[in-house]
PDB file of C-alpha atoms in Angstrom:
ATOM      1  CA  MET E  16       5.982  13.488  66.425  1.00 58.00           C
ATOM      2  CA  GLY E  17       3.955  14.759  63.459  1.00 77.00           C
ATOM      3  CA  GLN E  18       6.017  18.004  63.322  1.00 82.00           C
ATOM      4  CA  ASN E  19       9.112  16.137  62.984  1.00 85.00           C
ATOM      5  CA  PHE E  20       7.833  13.472  60.422  1.00 83.00           C
ATOM      6  CA  MET E  21       6.559  16.083  58.212  1.00 85.00           C
ATOM      7  CA  ALA E  22      10.022  18.108  58.661  1.00 84.00           C
ATOM      8  CA  ALA E  23      11.821  14.830  57.847  1.00 84.00           C
ATOM      9  CA  LEU E  24       9.718  14.156  54.875  1.00 84.00           C
ATOM     10  CA  ALA E  25      10.206  17.754  53.379  1.00 85.00           C
ATOM     11  CA  ALA E  26      13.932  17.458  53.836  1.00 86.00           C
ATOM     12  CA  GLU E  27      14.131  13.969  52.106  1.00 87.00           C
ATOM     13  CA  ILE E  28      11.983  15.487  49.159  1.00 86.00           C
ATOM     14  CA  ALA E  29      14.214  18.583  48.843  1.00 85.00           C
ATOM     15  CA  GLU E  30      17.413  16.424  48.844  1.00 87.00           C
ATOM     16  CA  LEU E  31      15.967  13.914  46.329  1.00 84.00           C
ATOM     17  CA  GLU E  32      14.644  17.135  43.989  1.00 82.00           C
ATOM     18  CA  GLY E  33      18.128  18.360  44.412  1.00 84.00           C
ATOM     19  CA  GLU E  34      19.658  14.999  43.185  1.00 85.00           C
ATOM     20  CA  LEU E  35      17.333  14.730  40.273  1.00 84.00           C
ATOM     21  CA  ASP E  36      17.528  18.192  39.140  1.00 84.00           C
ATOM     22  CA  ARG E  37      21.316  17.439  38.342  1.00 87.00           C
ATOM     23  CA  ASP E  38      20.095  14.316  36.091  1.00 87.00           C
ATOM     24  CA  ILE E  39      19.413  15.480  32.384  1.00 88.00           C
ATOM     25  CA  ARG E  40      17.051  12.898  32.396  1.00 88.00           C
ATOM     26  CA  PHE E  41      14.708  14.254  34.849  1.00 85.00           C
ATOM     27  CA  VAL E  42      15.121  17.849  33.557  1.00 86.00           C
ATOM     28  CA  ARG E  43      14.058  16.491  30.306  1.00 88.00           C
ATOM     29  CA  LEU E  44      11.047  14.672  31.984  1.00 88.00           C
ATOM     30  CA  ARG E  45      10.111  17.903  33.524  1.00 86.00           C
ATOM     31  CA  GLU E  46      10.164  19.873  30.135  1.00 90.00           C
ATOM     32  CA  LEU E  47       8.168  17.231  28.266  1.00 90.00           C
ATOM     33  CA  ARG E  48       5.400  17.262  31.017  1.00 90.00           C
ATOM     34  CA  LYS E  49       5.365  21.113  30.676  1.00 90.00           C
ATOM     35  CA  ILE E  50       5.115  20.746  26.734  1.00 89.00           C
ATOM     36  CA  MET E  51       2.422  18.055  27.120  1.00 88.00           C
ATOM     37  CA  ALA E  52       0.505  19.985  29.836  1.00 88.00           C
ATOM     38  CA  LEU E  53       0.111  22.921  27.033  1.00 88.00           C
ATOM     39  CA  TYR E  54      -1.720  20.369  24.624  1.00 84.00           C
ATOM     40  CA  VAL E  55      -3.821  18.871  27.382  1.00 84.00           C
ATOM     41  CA  GLY E  56      -4.595  21.951  29.373  1.00 73.00           C
ATOM     42  CA  ALA E  57      -3.273  20.608  32.845  1.00 56.00           C
ATOM     43  CA  LYS E  58      -1.182  22.999  34.968  1.00 57.00           C
ATOM     44  CA  ALA E  59       2.490  22.411  33.956  1.00 53.00           C
ATOM     45  CA  SER E  60       3.343  21.589  37.630  1.00 56.00           C
ATOM     46  CA  GLU E  61       1.014  18.452  37.601  1.00 57.00           C
ATOM     47  CA  PRO E  62       2.126  15.318  35.974  1.00 58.00           C
ATOM     48  CA  ALA E  63       0.103  15.270  32.826  1.00 53.00           C
ATOM     49  CA  THR E  64      -1.824  12.034  31.998  1.00 57.00           C
ATOM     50  CA  ILE E  65      -1.689  10.500  28.627  1.00 56.00           C
ATOM     51  CA  VAL E  66      -5.041  10.490  27.187  1.00 54.00           C
ATOM     52  CA  GLU E  67      -5.658   7.144  24.799  1.00 55.00           C
ATOM     53  CA  ALA E  68      -6.932   7.689  21.654  1.00 55.00           C
ATOM     54  CA  PRO E  69     -10.353   6.437  21.029  1.00 55.00           C
ATOM     55  CA  ALA E  70     -10.489   2.862  19.261  1.00 56.00           C
ATOM     56  CA  GLN E  71     -11.108   2.931  15.530  1.00 56.00           C
ATOM     57  CA  SER E  72     -14.733   1.919  14.659  1.00 54.00           C
ATOM     58  CA  HIS E  73     -15.042  -1.123  12.511  1.00 55.00           C
ATOM     59  CA  ARG E  74     -16.356   0.766   9.582  1.00 56.00           C
ATOM     60  CA  GLN E  75     -16.428  -1.208   6.384  1.00 57.00           C
ATOM     61  CA  THR E  76     -14.361   0.595   3.796  1.00 58.00           C
ATOM     62  CA  VAL E  77     -15.810   0.966   0.470  1.00 57.00           C
ATOM     63  CA  GLN E  78     -13.420   0.653  -2.541  1.00 60.00           C
ATOM     64  CA  MET E  79     -14.353   2.589  -5.581  1.00 61.00           C
ATOM     65  CA  ARG E  80     -13.717   0.687  -8.727  1.00 64.00           C
ATOM     66  CA  ARG E  81     -14.398   1.706 -12.114  1.00 67.00           C
ATOM     67  CA  VAL E  82     -17.374   0.495 -14.107  1.00 74.00           C
ATOM     68  CA  GLN E  83     -15.921  -1.891 -16.336  1.00 76.00           C
ATOM     69  CA  SER E  84     -16.639  -1.413 -20.267  1.00 81.00           C
ATOM     70  CA  PRO E  85     -18.429  -4.312 -21.984  1.00 86.00           C
ATOM     71  CA  GLU E  86     -15.327  -4.957 -24.139  1.00 87.00           C
ATOM     72  CA  ARG E  87     -13.182  -5.244 -21.445  1.00 88.00           C
ATOM     73  CA  ALA E  88     -15.583  -7.605 -19.471  1.00 89.00           C
ATOM     74  CA  ARG E  89     -15.899  -9.614 -22.702  1.00 91.00           C
ATOM     75  CA  ALA E  90     -12.074 -10.044 -23.171  1.00 92.00           C
ATOM     76  CA  LEU E  91     -11.762 -11.054 -19.301  1.00 92.00           C
ATOM     77  CA  ALA E  92     -14.342 -13.559 -19.690  1.00 92.00           C
ATOM     78  CA  LEU E  93     -12.859 -14.963 -22.820  1.00 94.00           C
ATOM     79  CA  ALA E  94      -9.534 -15.116 -21.295  1.00 93.00           C
ATOM     80  CA  LYS E  95     -10.751 -17.010 -18.442  1.00 93.00           C
ATOM     81  CA  GLU E  96     -12.325 -19.349 -20.271  1.00 92.00           C
ATOM     82  CA  PHE E  97      -9.360 -19.937 -22.392  1.00 93.00           C
ATOM     83  CA  VAL E  98      -7.060 -19.991 -19.342  1.00 92.00           C
ATOM     84  CA  GLY E  99      -9.240 -22.169 -17.557  1.00 90.00           C
ATOM     85  CA  ARG E 100      -8.934 -25.037 -20.495  1.00 89.00           C
ATOM     86  CA  SER E 101      -5.098 -25.413 -19.573  1.00 88.00           C
ATOM     87  CA  LEU E 102      -3.460 -27.265 -16.819  1.00 88.00           C
ATOM     88  CA  ALA E 103      -0.269 -25.209 -17.459  1.00 91.00           C
ATOM     89  CA  PRO E 104       0.177 -21.391 -17.411  1.00 93.00           C
ATOM     90  CA  VAL E 105      -0.944 -19.650 -20.509  1.00 94.00           C
ATOM     91  CA  PRO E 106       1.291 -17.070 -22.118  1.00 94.00           C
ATOM     92  CA  THR E 107      -0.136 -13.641 -22.589  1.00 93.00           C
ATOM     93  CA  ARG E 108       0.430 -13.779 -26.367  1.00 94.00           C
ATOM     94  CA  GLU E 109      -1.557 -16.939 -26.690  1.00 94.00           C
ATOM     95  CA  ILE E 110      -4.361 -15.351 -24.568  1.00 94.00           C
ATOM     96  CA  LEU E 111      -4.214 -12.129 -26.647  1.00 93.00           C
ATOM     97  CA  GLU E 112      -4.309 -14.101 -29.896  1.00 94.00           C
ATOM     98  CA  PHE E 113      -7.502 -16.278 -28.607  1.00 94.00           C
ATOM     99  CA  VAL E 114      -9.297 -12.949 -27.433  1.00 93.00           C
ATOM    100  CA  LEU E 115      -8.582 -11.172 -30.796  1.00 93.00           C
ATOM    101  CA  SER E 116      -9.718 -14.295 -32.747  1.00 94.00           C
ATOM    102  CA  GLN E 117     -13.107 -13.761 -31.001  1.00 93.00           C
ATOM    103  CA  GLY E 118     -13.590 -10.345 -32.420  1.00 92.00           C
ATOM    104  CA  VAL E 119     -12.745  -8.297 -29.321  1.00 90.00           C
ATOM    105  CA  VAL E 120     -10.607  -5.193 -29.570  1.00 88.00           C
ATOM    106  CA  ILE E 121      -8.134  -4.452 -26.793  1.00 87.00           C
ATOM    107  CA  ALA E 122      -7.969  -0.931 -26.663  1.00 81.00           C
ATOM    108  CA  GLY E 123      -4.296   1.008 -26.464  1.00 80.00           C
ATOM    109  CA  ASN E 124      -0.921   0.285 -27.769  1.00 83.00           C
ATOM    110  CA  PRO E 125       0.482  -2.452 -27.598  1.00 90.00           C
ATOM    111  CA  PRO E 126      -2.367  -4.531 -26.834  1.00 89.00           C
ATOM    112  CA  LEU E 127      -0.282  -7.237 -25.645  1.00 91.00           C
ATOM    113  CA  ASN E 128       0.755  -5.075 -22.604  1.00 91.00           C
ATOM    114  CA  ASN E 129      -2.811  -3.696 -22.064  1.00 91.00           C
ATOM    115  CA  LEU E 130      -4.052  -7.393 -21.847  1.00 91.00           C
ATOM    116  CA  SER E 131      -1.400  -8.018 -19.296  1.00 91.00           C
ATOM    117  CA  ALA E 132      -2.487  -4.989 -17.285  1.00 90.00           C
ATOM    118  CA  MET E 133      -6.339  -6.349 -17.525  1.00 90.00           C
ATOM    119  CA  LEU E 134      -5.208  -9.523 -16.180  1.00 92.00           C
ATOM    120  CA  SER E 135      -3.107  -8.279 -13.485  1.00 90.00           C
ATOM    121  CA  SER E 136      -5.954  -5.896 -12.323  1.00 88.00           C
ATOM    122  CA  SER E 137      -8.448  -8.784 -12.067  1.00 88.00           C
ATOM    123  CA  ASP E 138      -8.988 -10.835  -9.236  1.00 87.00           C
ATOM    124  CA  GLU E 139      -9.640 -13.863 -11.430  1.00 89.00           C
ATOM    125  CA  PHE E 140      -6.035 -14.321 -12.897  1.00 92.00           C
ATOM    126  CA  LYS E 141      -2.863 -15.186 -11.075  1.00 91.00           C
ATOM    127  CA  ALA E 142       0.587 -14.487 -12.745  1.00 91.00           C
ATOM    128  CA  GLU E 143       2.927 -17.040 -12.936  1.00 90.00           C
ATOM    129  CA  GLY E 144       6.120 -15.374 -13.866  1.00 87.00           C
ATOM    130  CA  ARG E 145       7.174 -15.472 -17.425  1.00 87.00           C
ATOM    131  CA  SER E 146       5.169 -18.727 -17.844  1.00 89.00           C
ATOM    132  CA  GLY E 147       1.957 -17.132 -18.241  1.00 93.00           C
ATOM    133  CA  TRP E 148      -1.592 -16.896 -16.376  1.00 93.00           C
ATOM    134  CA  ARG E 149      -3.677 -19.242 -14.359  1.00 92.00           C
ATOM    135  CA  VAL E 150      -7.414 -18.709 -13.421  1.00 92.00           C
ATOM    136  CA  ARG E 151      -7.381 -18.108  -9.612  1.00 84.00           C
ATOM    137  CA  ASN E 152      -9.310 -20.675  -7.507  1.00 77.00           C
ATOM    138  CA  LYS E 153     -10.959 -18.147  -5.417  1.00 48.00           C
ATOM    139  CA  LEU E 154     -11.659 -20.617  -2.468  1.00 43.00           C
ATOM    140  CA  ALA E 155      -7.995 -21.846  -2.226  1.00 46.00           C
ATOM    141  CA  GLU E 156      -6.103 -18.462  -2.501  1.00 50.00           C
ATOM    142  CA  PRO E 157      -6.638 -14.812  -1.766  1.00 51.00           C
ATOM    143  CA  PRO E 158      -5.597 -12.249  -4.439  1.00 54.00           C
ATOM    144  CA  ASP E 159      -1.944 -10.994  -4.503  1.00 60.00           C
ATOM    145  CA  GLU E 160      -0.940  -7.432  -3.373  1.00 66.00           C
ATOM    146  CA  PRO E 161      -0.436  -5.596  -6.651  1.00 67.00           C
ATOM    147  CA  SER E 162       3.225  -4.885  -7.188  1.00 69.00           C
ATOM    148  CA  PRO E 163       4.459  -1.422  -8.095  1.00 74.00           C
ATOM    149  CA  ASP E 164       4.850  -2.482 -11.813  1.00 73.00           C
ATOM    150  CA  ASP E 165       1.392  -3.963 -11.740  1.00 72.00           C
ATOM    151  CA  GLN E 166       0.050  -1.032 -10.628  1.00 75.00           C
ATOM    152  CA  ARG E 167       1.931   0.886 -13.370  1.00 78.00           C
ATOM    153  CA  ASP E 168       0.783  -1.308 -15.997  1.00 76.00           C
ATOM    154  CA  ALA E 169      -2.929  -1.143 -14.870  1.00 74.00           C
ATOM    155  CA  GLN E 170      -2.615   2.814 -14.784  1.00 78.00           C
ATOM    156  CA  ILE E 171      -1.151   2.628 -18.535  1.00 77.00           C
ATOM    157  CA  TYR E 172      -3.965   0.432 -19.417  1.00 71.00           C
ATOM    158  CA  ARG E 173      -6.675   2.626 -17.904  1.00 75.00           C
ATOM    159  CA  ASP E 174      -4.943   5.663 -19.516  1.00 76.00           C
ATOM    160  CA  ALA E 175      -5.332   3.936 -22.963  1.00 72.00           C
ATOM    161  CA  GLU E 176      -8.871   3.431 -22.146  1.00 70.00           C
ATOM    162  CA  ASP E 177      -9.225   6.846 -21.597  1.00 70.00           C
ATOM    163  CA  GLY E 178      -7.274   7.954 -24.821  1.00 68.00           C
ATOM    164  CA  ASN E 179      -4.607   9.077 -23.391  1.00 63.00           C
ATOM    165  CA  ASP E 180      -1.730   7.407 -25.190  1.00 57.00           C
ATOM    166  CA  GLU E 181       1.144   9.212 -23.737  1.00 59.00           C
ATOM    167  CA  ALA E 182       4.216   7.032 -23.093  1.00 55.00           C
ATOM    168  CA  PRO E 183       4.833   6.276 -19.444  1.00 55.00           C
ATOM    169  CA  SER E 184       7.830   8.263 -17.991  1.00 57.00           C
ATOM    170  CA  PRO E 185      11.093   6.098 -17.868  1.00 55.00           C
ATOM    171  CA  PRO E 186      11.970   4.338 -14.522  1.00 55.00           C
ATOM    172  CA  ALA E 187      13.925   6.120 -11.919  1.00 58.00           C
ATOM    173  CA  GLY E 188      17.663   5.906 -12.761  1.00 55.00           C
ATOM    174  CA  GLY E 189      17.150   5.565 -16.508  1.00 53.00           C
ATOM    175  CA  GLY E 190      16.567   2.566 -18.745  1.00 52.00           C
ATOM    176  CA  ALA E 191      19.458   0.174 -19.854  1.00 51.00           C
ATOM    177  CA  ALA E 192      20.388   2.707 -22.772  1.00 52.00           C
ATOM    178  CA  GLU E 193      21.030   5.525 -20.499  1.00 51.00           C
ATOM    179  CA  ARG E 194      23.231   3.235 -18.527  1.00 50.00           C
ATOM    180  CA  GLY E 195      25.223   2.110 -21.591  1.00 54.00           C
ATOM    181  CA  GLY E 196      23.340  -0.824 -22.480  1.00 51.00           C
ATOM    182  CA  VAL E 197      22.673  -4.238 -20.997  1.00 51.00           C
ATOM    183  CA  PHE E 198      26.062  -5.795 -21.138  1.00 52.00           C
ATOM    184  CA  SER E 199      28.353  -2.569 -20.913  1.00 44.00           C
TER     185      SER E 199
END
């Protein structure tokens, strides 16, 4: 009985393998196992086992921040004081006028854009669109993720602080003038 059983088992395996060899999915699976075996070092005839990647350690990431200049810190402190007095959003131009009236020099050109970039990169302020700025309530809301425009403005400000006053490259696709104007 053992001989007959083994013969029947071998016949069924051979028949099933013959059917599977005609199925492109099985052929593909066999080839993928061979390729995987090359990477994990197993024999190609053995089904390869998938090795799980080790879990990421919970390392604390450290963000490098530039050391803030005293003039920049003073400008932000004055802006926070000024904006904090208002219940409504305060336009950037009004903040700039106040900061300049206190004797703080905003580096770079134009100062209005540089102040806006400073406020954008600070966790202390929240932009309210074209209406202006509010002081962020740290307990109530997390900081926004910076938009590509905010990141570009912050880079322009940093470049101006470093003495690199080159004009930024135009946006992809050209500006309104290259497209024939705004209302063309």
